[in-house]
Short mmCIF file of C-alpha atoms and ligand atoms in Angstrom, two decimals:
data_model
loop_
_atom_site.label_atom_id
_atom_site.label_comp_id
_atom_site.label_asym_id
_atom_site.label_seq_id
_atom_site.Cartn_x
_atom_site.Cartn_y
_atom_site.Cartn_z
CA UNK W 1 -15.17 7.11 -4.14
CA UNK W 2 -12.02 6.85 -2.43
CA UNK W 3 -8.13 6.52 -3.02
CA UNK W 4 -5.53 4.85 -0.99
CA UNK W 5 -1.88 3.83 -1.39
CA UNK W 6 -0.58 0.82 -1.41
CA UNK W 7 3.25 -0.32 -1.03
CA UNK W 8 3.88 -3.85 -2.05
CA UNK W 9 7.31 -4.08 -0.12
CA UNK W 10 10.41 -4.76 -0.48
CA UNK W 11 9.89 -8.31 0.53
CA UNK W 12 6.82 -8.67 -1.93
CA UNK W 13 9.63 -7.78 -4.82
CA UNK W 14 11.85 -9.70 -3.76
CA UNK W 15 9.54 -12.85 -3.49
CA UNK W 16 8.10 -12.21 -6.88
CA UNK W 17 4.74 -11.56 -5.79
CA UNK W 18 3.88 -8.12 -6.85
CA UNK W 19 1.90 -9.19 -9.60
CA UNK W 20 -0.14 -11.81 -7.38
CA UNK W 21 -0.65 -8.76 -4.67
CA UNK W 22 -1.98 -6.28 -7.59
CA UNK W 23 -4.07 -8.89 -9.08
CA UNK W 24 -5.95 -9.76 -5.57
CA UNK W 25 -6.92 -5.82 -5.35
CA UNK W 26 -7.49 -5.77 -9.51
CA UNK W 27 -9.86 -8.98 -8.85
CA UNK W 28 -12.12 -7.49 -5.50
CA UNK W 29 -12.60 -4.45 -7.92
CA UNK W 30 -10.49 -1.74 -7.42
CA UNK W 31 -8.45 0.33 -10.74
CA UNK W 32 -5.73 1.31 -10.52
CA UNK W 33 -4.80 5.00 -10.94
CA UNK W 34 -0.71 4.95 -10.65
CA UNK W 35 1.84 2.33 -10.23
CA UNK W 36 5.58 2.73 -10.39
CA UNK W 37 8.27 1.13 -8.78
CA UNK W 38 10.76 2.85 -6.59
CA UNK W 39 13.61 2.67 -4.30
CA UNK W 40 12.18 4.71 -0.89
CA UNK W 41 14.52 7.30 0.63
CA UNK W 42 14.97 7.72 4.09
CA UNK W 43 13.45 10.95 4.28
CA UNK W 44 10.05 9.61 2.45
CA UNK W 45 10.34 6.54 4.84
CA UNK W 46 10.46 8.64 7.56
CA UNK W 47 7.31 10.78 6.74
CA UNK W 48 5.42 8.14 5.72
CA UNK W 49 6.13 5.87 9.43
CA UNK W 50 6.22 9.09 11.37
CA UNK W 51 3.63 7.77 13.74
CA UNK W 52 5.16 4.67 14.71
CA UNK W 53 8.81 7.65 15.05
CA UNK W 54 9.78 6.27 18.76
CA UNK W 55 8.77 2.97 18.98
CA UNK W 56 11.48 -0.04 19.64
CA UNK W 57 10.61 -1.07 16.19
CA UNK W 58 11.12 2.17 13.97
CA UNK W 59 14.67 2.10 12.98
CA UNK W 60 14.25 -1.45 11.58
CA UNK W 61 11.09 -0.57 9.64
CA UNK W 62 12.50 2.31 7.75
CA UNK W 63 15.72 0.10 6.94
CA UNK W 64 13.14 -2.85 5.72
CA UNK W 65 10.99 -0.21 3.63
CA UNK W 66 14.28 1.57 2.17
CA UNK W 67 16.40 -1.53 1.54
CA UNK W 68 15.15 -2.69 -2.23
CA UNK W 69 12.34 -1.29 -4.09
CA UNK W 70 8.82 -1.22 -3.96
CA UNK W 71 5.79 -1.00 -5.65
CA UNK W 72 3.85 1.73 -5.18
CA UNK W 73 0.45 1.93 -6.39
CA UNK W 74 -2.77 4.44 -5.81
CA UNK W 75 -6.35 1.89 -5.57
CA UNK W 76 -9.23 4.14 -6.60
CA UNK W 77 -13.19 2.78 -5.57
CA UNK W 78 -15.93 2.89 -3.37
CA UNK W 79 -14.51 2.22 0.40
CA UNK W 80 -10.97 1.56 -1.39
CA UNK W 81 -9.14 2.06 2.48
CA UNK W 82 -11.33 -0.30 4.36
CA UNK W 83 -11.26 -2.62 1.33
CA UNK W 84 -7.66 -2.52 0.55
CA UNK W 85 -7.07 -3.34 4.86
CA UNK W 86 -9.28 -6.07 4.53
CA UNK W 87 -7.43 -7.45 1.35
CA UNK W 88 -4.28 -7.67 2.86
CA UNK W 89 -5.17 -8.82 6.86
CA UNK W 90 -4.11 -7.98 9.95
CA UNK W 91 -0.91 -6.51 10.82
CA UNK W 92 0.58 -9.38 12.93
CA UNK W 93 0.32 -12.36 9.74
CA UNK W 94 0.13 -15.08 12.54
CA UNK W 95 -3.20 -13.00 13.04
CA UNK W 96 -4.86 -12.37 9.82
CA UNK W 97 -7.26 -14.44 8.63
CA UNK W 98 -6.92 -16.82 5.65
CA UNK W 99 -7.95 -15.47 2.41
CA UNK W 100 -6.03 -11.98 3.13
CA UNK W 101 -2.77 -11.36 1.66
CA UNK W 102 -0.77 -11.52 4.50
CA UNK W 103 -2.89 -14.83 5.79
CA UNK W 104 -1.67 -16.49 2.88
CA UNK W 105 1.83 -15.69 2.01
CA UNK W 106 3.44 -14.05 5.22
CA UNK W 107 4.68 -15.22 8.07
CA UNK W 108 6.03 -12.44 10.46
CA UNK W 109 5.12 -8.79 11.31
CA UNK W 110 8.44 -7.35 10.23
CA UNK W 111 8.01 -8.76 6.82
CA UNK W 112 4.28 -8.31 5.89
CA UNK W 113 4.03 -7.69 2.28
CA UNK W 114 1.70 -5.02 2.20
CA UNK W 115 1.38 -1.31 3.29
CA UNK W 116 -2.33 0.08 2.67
CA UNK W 117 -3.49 3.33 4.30
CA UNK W 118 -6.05 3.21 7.46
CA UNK W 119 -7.84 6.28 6.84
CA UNK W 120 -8.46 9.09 4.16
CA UNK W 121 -5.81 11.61 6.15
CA UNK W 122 -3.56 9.05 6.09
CA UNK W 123 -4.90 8.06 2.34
CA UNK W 124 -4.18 11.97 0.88
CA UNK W 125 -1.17 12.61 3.03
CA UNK W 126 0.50 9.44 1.85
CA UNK W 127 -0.41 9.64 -1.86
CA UNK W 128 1.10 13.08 -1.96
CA UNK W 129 4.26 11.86 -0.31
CA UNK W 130 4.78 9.05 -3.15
CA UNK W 131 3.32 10.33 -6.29
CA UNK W 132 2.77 13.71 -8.18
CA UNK W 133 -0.47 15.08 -8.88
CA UNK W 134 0.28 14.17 -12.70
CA UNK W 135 0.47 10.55 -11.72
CA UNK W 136 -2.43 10.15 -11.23
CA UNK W 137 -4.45 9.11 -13.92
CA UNK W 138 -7.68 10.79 -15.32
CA UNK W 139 -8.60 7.49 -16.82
CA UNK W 140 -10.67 6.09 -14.10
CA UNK W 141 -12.88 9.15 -14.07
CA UNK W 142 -13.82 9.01 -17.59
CA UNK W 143 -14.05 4.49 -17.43
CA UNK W 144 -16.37 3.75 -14.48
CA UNK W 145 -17.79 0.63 -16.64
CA UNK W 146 -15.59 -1.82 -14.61
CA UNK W 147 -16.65 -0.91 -11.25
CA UNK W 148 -20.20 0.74 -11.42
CA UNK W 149 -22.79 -0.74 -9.12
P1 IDP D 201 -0.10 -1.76 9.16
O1 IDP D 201 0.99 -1.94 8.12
O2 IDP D 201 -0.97 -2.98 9.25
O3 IDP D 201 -0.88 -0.48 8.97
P2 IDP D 201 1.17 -0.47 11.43
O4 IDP D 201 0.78 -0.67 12.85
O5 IDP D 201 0.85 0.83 10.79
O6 IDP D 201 0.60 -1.69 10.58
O7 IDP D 201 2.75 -0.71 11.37
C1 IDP D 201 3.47 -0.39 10.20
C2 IDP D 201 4.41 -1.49 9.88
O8 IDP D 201 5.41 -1.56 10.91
C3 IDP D 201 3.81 -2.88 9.85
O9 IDP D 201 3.22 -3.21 8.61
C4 IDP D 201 5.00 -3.75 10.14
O10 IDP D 201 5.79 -3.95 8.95
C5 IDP D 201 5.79 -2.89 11.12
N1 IDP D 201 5.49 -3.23 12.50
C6 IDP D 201 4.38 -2.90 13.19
N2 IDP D 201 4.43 -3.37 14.45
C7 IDP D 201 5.61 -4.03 14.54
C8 IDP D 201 6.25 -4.73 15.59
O11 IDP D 201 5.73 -4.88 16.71
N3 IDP D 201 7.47 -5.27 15.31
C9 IDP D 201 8.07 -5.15 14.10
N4 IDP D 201 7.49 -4.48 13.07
C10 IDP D 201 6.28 -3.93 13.29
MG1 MG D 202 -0.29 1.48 9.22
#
């Protein structure tokens, strides 16, 4: 079993599409264990880009990611990270295949939906940046009936 977080962003709220993006993951199988919306900070931005801190592109990310709210959600299930990445495609829309979120409904790089983690450090460090332990709901633990193979 694994967790990831997923941001539907500011751009996905604004469009109305949050509950199109949560369905898609809700559909391939994943529960969800906590979903709020929130307006990001720039400190929390920060964190949660800090690899990409330095590129030509940073400043304009964490200005996109802080500038309305967002969804945040945690995706609990079996491969949940490598699932969730598939779900929504490649970074770069005008390369992610049909089908994926961002194949469908975006259109540019800077506004791509979606965040989902790439890998369980990633996964853990980013669900402790955007949600408290108490968040996190025991329910899936006790209803596996949706999801058990
Ligand atoms: P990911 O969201 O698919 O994991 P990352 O490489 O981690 O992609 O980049 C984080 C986010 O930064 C992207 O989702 C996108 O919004 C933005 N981004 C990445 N590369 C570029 C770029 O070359 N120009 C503008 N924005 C970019
Ligand atoms: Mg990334």
């Amino acid at each position: 079993m694994e967790r990831t977080l997923i941001l539907a962003k500011p751009d996905a709220v604004q469009r109305g599409l949050v509950g199109e993006i949560i369905g898609r993951f809700e559909r391939r199988g994943l529960q969800i264990v906590a979903l709020k919306l929130l307006q990001v900070s720039p400190e929390v931005a920060k964190r949660h880009y800090q690899e990409h801190a330095g590129k030509p592109f940073f400043e304009r990310l964490v200005s996109y990611i802080t500038s309305t709210p967002v969804a945040a959600m945690v995706l609990e299930g079996p491969n949940a990270i490598e699932i969730c990445r598939c779900t929504i495609g490649a970074t770069n829309p005008a390369a992610a295949t049909p089908g994926s979120i961002r194949g469908d409904m975006a259109v540019t790089v800077g506004r791509n939906l979606v965040h989902g983690s790439d890998s369980e450090p990633s996964a853990k460090r980013e669900i402790d940046l955007f949600f408290e332990k108490t968040e996190l709901l025991g329910y899936a633990r006790e209803n596996r009936w949706i999801i058990e193979a």
